[in-house]
PDB file of C-alpha atoms in Angstrom:
ATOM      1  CA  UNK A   1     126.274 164.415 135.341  1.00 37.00           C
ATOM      2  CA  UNK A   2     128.868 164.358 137.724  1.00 39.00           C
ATOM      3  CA  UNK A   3     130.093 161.050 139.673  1.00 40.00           C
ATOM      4  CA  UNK A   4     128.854 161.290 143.595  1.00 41.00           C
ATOM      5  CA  UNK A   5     131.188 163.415 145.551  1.00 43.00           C
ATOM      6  CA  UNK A   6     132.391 161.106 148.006  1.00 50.00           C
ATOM      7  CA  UNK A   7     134.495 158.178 148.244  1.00 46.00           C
ATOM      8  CA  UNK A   8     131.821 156.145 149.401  1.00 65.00           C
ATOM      9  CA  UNK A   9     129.306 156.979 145.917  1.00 78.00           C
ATOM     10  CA  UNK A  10     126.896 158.500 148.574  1.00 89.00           C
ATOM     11  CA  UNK A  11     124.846 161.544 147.130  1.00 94.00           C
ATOM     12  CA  UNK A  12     127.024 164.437 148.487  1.00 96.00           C
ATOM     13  CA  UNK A  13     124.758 167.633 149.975  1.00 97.00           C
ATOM     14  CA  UNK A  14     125.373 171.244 150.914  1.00 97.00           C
ATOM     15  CA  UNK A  15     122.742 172.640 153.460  1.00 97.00           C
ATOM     16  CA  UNK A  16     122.519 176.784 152.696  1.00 95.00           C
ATOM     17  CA  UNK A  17     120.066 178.300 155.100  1.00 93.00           C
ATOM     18  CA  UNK A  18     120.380 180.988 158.031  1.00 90.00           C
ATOM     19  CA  UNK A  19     118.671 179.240 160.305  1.00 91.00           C
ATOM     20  CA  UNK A  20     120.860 176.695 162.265  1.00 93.00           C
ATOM     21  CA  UNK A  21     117.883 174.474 163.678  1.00 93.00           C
ATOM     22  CA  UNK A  22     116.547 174.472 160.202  1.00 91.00           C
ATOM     23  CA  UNK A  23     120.283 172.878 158.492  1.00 94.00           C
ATOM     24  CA  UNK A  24     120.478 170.506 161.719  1.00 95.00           C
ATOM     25  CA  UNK A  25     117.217 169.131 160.724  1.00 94.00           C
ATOM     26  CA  UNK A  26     117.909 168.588 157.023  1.00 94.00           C
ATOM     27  CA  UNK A  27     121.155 166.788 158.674  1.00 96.00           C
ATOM     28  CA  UNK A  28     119.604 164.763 160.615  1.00 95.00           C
ATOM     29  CA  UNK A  29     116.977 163.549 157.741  1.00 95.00           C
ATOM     30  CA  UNK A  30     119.342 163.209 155.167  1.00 95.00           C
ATOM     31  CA  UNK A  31     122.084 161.736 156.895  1.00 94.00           C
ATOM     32  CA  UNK A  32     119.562 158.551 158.274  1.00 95.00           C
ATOM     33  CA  UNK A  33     120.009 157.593 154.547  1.00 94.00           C
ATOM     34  CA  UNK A  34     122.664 155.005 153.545  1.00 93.00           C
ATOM     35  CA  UNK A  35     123.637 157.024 150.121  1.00 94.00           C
ATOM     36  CA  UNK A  36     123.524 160.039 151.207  1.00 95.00           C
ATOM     37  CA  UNK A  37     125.831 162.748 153.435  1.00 95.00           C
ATOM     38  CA  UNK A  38     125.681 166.255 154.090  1.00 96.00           C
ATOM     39  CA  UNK A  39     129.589 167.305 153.151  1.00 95.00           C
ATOM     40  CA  UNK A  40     128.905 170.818 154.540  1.00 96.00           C
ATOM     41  CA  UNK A  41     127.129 173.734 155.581  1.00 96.00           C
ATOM     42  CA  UNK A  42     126.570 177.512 154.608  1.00 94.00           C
ATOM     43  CA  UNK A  43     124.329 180.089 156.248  1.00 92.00           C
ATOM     44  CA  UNK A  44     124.289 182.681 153.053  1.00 91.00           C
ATOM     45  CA  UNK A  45     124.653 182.733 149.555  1.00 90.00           C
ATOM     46  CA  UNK A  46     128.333 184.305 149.566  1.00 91.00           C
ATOM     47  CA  UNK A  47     129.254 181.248 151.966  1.00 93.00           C
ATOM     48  CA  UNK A  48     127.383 178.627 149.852  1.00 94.00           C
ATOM     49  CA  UNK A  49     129.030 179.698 146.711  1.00 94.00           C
ATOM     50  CA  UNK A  50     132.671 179.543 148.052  1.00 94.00           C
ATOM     51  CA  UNK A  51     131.802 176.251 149.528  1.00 95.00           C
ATOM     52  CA  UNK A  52     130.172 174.482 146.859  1.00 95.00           C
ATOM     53  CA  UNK A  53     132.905 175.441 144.407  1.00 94.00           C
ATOM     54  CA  UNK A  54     135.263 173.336 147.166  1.00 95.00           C
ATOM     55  CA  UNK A  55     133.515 170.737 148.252  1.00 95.00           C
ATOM     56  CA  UNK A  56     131.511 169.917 144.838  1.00 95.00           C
ATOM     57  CA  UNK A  57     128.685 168.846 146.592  1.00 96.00           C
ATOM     58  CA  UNK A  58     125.601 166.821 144.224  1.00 95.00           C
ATOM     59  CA  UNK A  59     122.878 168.971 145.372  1.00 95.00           C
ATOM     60  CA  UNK A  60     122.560 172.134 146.862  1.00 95.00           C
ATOM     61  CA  UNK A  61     119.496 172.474 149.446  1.00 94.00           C
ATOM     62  CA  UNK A  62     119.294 176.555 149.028  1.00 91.00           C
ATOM     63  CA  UNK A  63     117.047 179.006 151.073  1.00 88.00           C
ATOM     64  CA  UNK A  64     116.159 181.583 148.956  1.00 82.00           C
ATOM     65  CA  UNK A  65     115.104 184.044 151.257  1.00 81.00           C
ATOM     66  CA  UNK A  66     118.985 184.774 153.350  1.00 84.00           C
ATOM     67  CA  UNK A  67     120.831 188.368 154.289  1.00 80.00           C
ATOM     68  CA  UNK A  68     123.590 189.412 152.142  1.00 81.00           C
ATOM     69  CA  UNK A  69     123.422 187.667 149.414  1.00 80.00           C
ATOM     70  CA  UNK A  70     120.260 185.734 148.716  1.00 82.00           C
ATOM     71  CA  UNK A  71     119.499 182.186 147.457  1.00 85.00           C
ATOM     72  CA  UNK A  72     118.602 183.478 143.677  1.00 86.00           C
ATOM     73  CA  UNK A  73     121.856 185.515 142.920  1.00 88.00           C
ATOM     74  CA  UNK A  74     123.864 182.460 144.704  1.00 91.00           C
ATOM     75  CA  UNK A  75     121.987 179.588 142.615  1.00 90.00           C
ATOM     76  CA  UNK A  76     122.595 181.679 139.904  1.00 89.00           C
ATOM     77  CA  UNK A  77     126.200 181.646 140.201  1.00 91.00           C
ATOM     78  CA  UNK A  78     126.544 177.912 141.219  1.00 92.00           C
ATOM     79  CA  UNK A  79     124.824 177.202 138.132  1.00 87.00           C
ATOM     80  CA  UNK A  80     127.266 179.032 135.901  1.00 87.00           C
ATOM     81  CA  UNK A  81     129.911 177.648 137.785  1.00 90.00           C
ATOM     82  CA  UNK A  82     129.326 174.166 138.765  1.00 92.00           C
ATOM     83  CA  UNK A  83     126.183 173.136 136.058  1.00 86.00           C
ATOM     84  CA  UNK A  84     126.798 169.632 137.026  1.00 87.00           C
ATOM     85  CA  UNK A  85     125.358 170.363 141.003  1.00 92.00           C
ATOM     86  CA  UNK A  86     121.699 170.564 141.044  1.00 91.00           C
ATOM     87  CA  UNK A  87     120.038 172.930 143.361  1.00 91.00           C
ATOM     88  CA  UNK A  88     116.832 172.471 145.018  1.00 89.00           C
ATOM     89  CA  UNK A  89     115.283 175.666 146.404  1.00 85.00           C
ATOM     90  CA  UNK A  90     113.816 175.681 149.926  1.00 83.00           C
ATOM     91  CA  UNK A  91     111.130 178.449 150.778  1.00 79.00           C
ATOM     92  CA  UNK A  92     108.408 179.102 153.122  1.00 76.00           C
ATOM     93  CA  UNK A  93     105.989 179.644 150.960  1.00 64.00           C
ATOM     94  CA  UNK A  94     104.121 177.858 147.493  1.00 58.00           C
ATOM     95  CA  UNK A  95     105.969 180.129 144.800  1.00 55.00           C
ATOM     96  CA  UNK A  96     106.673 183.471 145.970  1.00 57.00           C
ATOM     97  CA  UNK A  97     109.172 185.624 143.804  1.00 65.00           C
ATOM     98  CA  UNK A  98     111.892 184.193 145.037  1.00 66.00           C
ATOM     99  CA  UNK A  99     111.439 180.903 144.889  1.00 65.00           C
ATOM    100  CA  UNK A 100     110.125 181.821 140.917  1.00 69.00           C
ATOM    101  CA  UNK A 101     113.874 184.178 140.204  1.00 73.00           C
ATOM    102  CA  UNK A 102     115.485 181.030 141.661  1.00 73.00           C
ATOM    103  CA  UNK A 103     113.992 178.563 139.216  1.00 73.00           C
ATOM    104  CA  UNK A 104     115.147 180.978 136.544  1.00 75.00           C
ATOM    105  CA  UNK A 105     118.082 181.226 137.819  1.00 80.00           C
ATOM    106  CA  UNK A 106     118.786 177.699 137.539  1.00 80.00           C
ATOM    107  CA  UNK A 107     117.463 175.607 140.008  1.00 82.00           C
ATOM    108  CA  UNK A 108     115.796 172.123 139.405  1.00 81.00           C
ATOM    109  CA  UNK A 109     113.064 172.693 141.974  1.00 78.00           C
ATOM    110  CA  UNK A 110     112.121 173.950 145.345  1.00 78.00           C
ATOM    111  CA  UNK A 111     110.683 172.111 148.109  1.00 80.00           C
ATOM    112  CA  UNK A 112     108.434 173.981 151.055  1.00 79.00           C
ATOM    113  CA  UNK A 113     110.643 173.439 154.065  1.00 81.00           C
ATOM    114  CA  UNK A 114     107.179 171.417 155.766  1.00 81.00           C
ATOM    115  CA  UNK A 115     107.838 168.785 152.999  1.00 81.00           C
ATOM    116  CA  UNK A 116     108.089 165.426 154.771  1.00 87.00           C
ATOM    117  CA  UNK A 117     111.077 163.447 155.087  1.00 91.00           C
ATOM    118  CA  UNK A 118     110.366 161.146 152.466  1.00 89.00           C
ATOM    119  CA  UNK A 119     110.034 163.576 149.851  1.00 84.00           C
ATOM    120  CA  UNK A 120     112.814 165.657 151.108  1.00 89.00           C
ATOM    121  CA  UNK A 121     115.093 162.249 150.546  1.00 91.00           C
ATOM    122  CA  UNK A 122     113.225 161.601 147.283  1.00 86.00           C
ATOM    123  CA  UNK A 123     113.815 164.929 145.543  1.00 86.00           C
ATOM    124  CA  UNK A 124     117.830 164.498 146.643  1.00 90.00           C
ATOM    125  CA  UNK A 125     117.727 161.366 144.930  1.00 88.00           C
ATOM    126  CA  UNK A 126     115.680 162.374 141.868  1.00 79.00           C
ATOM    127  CA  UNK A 127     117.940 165.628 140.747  1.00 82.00           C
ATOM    128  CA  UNK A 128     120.830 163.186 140.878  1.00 83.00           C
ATOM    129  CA  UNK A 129     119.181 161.700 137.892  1.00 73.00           C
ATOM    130  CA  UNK A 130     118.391 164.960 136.304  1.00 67.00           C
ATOM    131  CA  UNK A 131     115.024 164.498 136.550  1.00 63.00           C
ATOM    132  CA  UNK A 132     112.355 167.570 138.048  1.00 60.00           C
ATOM    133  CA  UNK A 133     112.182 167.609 141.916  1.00 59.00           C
ATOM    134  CA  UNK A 134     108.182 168.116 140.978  1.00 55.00           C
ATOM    135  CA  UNK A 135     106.239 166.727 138.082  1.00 49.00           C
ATOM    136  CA  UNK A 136     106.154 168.438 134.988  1.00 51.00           C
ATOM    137  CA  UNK A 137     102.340 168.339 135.416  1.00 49.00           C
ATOM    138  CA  UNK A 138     103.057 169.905 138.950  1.00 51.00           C
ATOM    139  CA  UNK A 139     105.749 172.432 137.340  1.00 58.00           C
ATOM    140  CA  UNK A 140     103.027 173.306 134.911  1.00 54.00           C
ATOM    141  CA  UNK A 141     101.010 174.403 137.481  1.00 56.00           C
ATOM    142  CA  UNK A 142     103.268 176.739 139.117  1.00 59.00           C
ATOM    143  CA  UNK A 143     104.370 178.273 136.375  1.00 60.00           C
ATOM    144  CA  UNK A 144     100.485 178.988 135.379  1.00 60.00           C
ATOM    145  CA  UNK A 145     100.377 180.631 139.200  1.00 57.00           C
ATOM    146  CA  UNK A 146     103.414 182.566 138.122  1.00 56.00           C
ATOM    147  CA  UNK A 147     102.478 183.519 134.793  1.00 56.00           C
ATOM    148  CA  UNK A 148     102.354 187.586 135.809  1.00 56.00           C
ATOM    149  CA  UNK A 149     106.409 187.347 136.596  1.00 54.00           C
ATOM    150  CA  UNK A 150     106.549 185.833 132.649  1.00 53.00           C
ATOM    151  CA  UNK A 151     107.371 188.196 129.675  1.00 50.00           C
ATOM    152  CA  UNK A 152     106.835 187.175 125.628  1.00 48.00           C
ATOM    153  CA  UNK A 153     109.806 189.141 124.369  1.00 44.00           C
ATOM    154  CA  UNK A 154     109.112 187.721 120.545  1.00 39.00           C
ATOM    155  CA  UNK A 155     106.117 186.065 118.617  1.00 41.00           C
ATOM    156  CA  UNK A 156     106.881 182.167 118.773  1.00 43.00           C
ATOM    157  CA  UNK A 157     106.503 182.288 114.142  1.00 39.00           C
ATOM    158  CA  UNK A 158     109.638 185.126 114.006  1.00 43.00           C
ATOM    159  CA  UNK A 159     111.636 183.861 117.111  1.00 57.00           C
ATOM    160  CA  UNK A 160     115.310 182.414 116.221  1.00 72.00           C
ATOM    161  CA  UNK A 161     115.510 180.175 119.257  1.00 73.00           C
ATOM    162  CA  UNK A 162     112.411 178.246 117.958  1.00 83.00           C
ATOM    163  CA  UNK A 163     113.461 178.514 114.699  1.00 86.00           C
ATOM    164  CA  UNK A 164     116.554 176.334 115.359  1.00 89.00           C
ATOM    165  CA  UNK A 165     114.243 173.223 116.738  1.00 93.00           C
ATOM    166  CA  UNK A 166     113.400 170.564 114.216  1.00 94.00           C
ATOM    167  CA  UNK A 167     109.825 170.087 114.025  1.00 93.00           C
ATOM    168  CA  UNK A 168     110.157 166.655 115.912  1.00 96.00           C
ATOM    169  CA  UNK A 169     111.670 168.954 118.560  1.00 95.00           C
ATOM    170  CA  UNK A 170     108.923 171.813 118.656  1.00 94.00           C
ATOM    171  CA  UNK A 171     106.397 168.813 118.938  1.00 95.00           C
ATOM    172  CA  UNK A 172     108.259 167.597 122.161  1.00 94.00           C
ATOM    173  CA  UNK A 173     109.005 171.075 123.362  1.00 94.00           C
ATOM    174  CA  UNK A 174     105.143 172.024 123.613  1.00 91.00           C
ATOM    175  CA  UNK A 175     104.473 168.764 125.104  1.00 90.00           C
ATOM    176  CA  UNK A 176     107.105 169.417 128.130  1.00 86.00           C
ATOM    177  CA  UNK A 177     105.559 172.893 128.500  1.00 83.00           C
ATOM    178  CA  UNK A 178     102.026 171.138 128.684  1.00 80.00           C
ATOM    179  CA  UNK A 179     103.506 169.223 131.553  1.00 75.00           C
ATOM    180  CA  UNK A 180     104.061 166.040 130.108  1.00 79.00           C
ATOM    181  CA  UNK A 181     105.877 163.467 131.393  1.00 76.00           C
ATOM    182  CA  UNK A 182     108.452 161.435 129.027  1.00 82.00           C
ATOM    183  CA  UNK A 183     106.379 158.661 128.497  1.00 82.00           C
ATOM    184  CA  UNK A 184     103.347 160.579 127.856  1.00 85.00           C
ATOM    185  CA  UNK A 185     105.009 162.614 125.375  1.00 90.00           C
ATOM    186  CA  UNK A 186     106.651 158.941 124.273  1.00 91.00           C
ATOM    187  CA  UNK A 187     102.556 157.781 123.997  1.00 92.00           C
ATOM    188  CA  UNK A 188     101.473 160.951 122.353  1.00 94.00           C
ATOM    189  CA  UNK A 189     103.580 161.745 119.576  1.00 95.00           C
ATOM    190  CA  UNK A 190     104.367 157.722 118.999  1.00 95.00           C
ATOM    191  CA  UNK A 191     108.221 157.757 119.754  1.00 94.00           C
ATOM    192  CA  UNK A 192     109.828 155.273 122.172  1.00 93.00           C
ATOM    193  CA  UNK A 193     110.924 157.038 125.740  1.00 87.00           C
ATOM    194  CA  UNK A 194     114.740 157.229 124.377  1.00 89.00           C
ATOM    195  CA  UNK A 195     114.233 159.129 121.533  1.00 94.00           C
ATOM    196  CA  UNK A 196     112.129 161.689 123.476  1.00 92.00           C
ATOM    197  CA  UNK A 197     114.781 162.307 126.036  1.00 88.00           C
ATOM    198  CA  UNK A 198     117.060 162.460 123.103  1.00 92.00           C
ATOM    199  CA  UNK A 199     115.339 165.030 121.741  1.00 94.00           C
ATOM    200  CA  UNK A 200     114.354 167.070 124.743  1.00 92.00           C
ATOM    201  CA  UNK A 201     118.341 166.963 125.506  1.00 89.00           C
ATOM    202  CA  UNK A 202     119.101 168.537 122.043  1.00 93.00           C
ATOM    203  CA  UNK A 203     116.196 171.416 123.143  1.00 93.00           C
ATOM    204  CA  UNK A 204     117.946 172.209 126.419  1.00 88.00           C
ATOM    205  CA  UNK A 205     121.293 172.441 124.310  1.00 89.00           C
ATOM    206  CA  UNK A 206     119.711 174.855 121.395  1.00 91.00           C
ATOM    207  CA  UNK A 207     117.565 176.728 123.968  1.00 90.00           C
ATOM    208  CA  UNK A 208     120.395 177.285 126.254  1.00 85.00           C
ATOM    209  CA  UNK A 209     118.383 175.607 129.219  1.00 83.00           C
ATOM    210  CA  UNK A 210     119.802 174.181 132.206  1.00 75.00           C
ATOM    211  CA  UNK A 211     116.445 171.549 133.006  1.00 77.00           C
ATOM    212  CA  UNK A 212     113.193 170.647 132.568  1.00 78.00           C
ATOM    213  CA  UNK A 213     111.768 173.729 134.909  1.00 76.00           C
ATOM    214  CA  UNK A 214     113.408 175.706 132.792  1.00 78.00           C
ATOM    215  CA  UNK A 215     112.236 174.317 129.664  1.00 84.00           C
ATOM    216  CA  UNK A 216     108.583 174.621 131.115  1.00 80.00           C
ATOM    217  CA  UNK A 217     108.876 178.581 131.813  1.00 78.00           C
ATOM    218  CA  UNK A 218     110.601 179.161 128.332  1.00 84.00           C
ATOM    219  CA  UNK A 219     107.656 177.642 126.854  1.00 84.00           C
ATOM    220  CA  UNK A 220     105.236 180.054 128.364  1.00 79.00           C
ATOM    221  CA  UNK A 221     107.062 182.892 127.511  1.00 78.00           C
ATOM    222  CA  UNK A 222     107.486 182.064 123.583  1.00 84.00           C
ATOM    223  CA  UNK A 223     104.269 181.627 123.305  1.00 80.00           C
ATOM    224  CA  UNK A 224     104.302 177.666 122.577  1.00 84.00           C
ATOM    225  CA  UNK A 225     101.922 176.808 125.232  1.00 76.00           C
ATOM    226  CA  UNK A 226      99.406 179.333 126.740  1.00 67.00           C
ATOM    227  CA  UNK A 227      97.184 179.660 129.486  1.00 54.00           C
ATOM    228  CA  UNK A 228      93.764 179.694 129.039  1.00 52.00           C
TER     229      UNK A 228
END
């Protein structure tokens, strides 16, 4: 993870949405908080993309839904580009299918732009950590709402990507796409906290995942966790 992007160690934000009234008040919120400033502003995806890449912002606060180009192909680019800044997704609505290509593109959550303040601030301060702006149990949810956008390419048994996981690893890996915290998974498979983020980093390596979201949806589609 990177260092904070300002001289100060505050938690440095870009605000990408097409709406001006809507990135004044995600200013105004964020900026009321002592480790945290907004270092800039874009109002599409072309914009946000040529201004993150300058300014390497922490987070990225990305409407998905912008003319030109749109939040997915520009979190998808970021991502490539600067895998260090997380993006959160902001959309109107629960999980629509851009708020679900964004995800796969990248992102490490969305937020519904009603969220309150003090989970607006919270989920800023929680990517910094790379943690999930949502619980996994909440991520596991969504992804069971979006399960008609997911494809199972290979049978889990014949699939290399699984195949490189130790077992240890499977048995974390189907306890993240169960929704699982760390410390359940910690309880469940009797391992101490550290070893199970150990091993959940070595997944994201071998799976070529950028989060735990990501992790989550991968699961689905192999086949390691179903829904019933």
């Amino acid at each position: 993870m990177s260092q904070p992007a300002t001289p100060e160690g505050r938690i440095a934000v870009l605000l990408v949405d097409d709406q001006e009234l809507i990135r004044y008040g995600l200013r105004l919120v964020l900026e009321a908080q002592p480790d945290i400033v907004v270092v800039g502003e874009a109002s599409d995806g072309a914009e946000a993309v040529r201004a993150a890449q300058r300014l390497r912002p922490d987070v990225v606060l990305m409407d998905v839904r912008m003319p030109g180009v749109d939040g997915i192909a520009a979190t998808r680019e970021l991502t490539a580009a600067l895998p260090d800044t997380r993006i959160l997704v902001l959309t109107t609505y629960d999980l629509d299918e851009f708020a679900f290509g964004a995800l796969r593109a990248g992102a490490a959550g969305f937020l519904l732009k009603n969220t309150r303040p003090d989970e607006l601030v919270a989920a800023v301060r929680a990517v910094t950590t790379g943690d999930a702006v949502v619980s996994p149990r909440i991520t596991a949810k969504l992804i069971d709402i979006a399960m008609p956008h997911l494809t199972r390419p290979v049978a889990p048994a014949s699939d290399d990507a699984l195949a490189a996981l130790s077992p240890r690893e499977r048995d974390v890996f189907r306890c993240v796409g169960q929704g699982l915290t760390n410390a359940e998974i910690a309880a469940a498979l009797h391992l101490s906290e550290s070893t199970v983020k150990a091993h959940f980093g070595r997944i994201l390596v071998k799976l070529d995942l950028a989060n735990r979201v990501q992790a989550v949806i991968r699961a689905y589609e192999l086949g390691v966790v179903s829904v019933e």
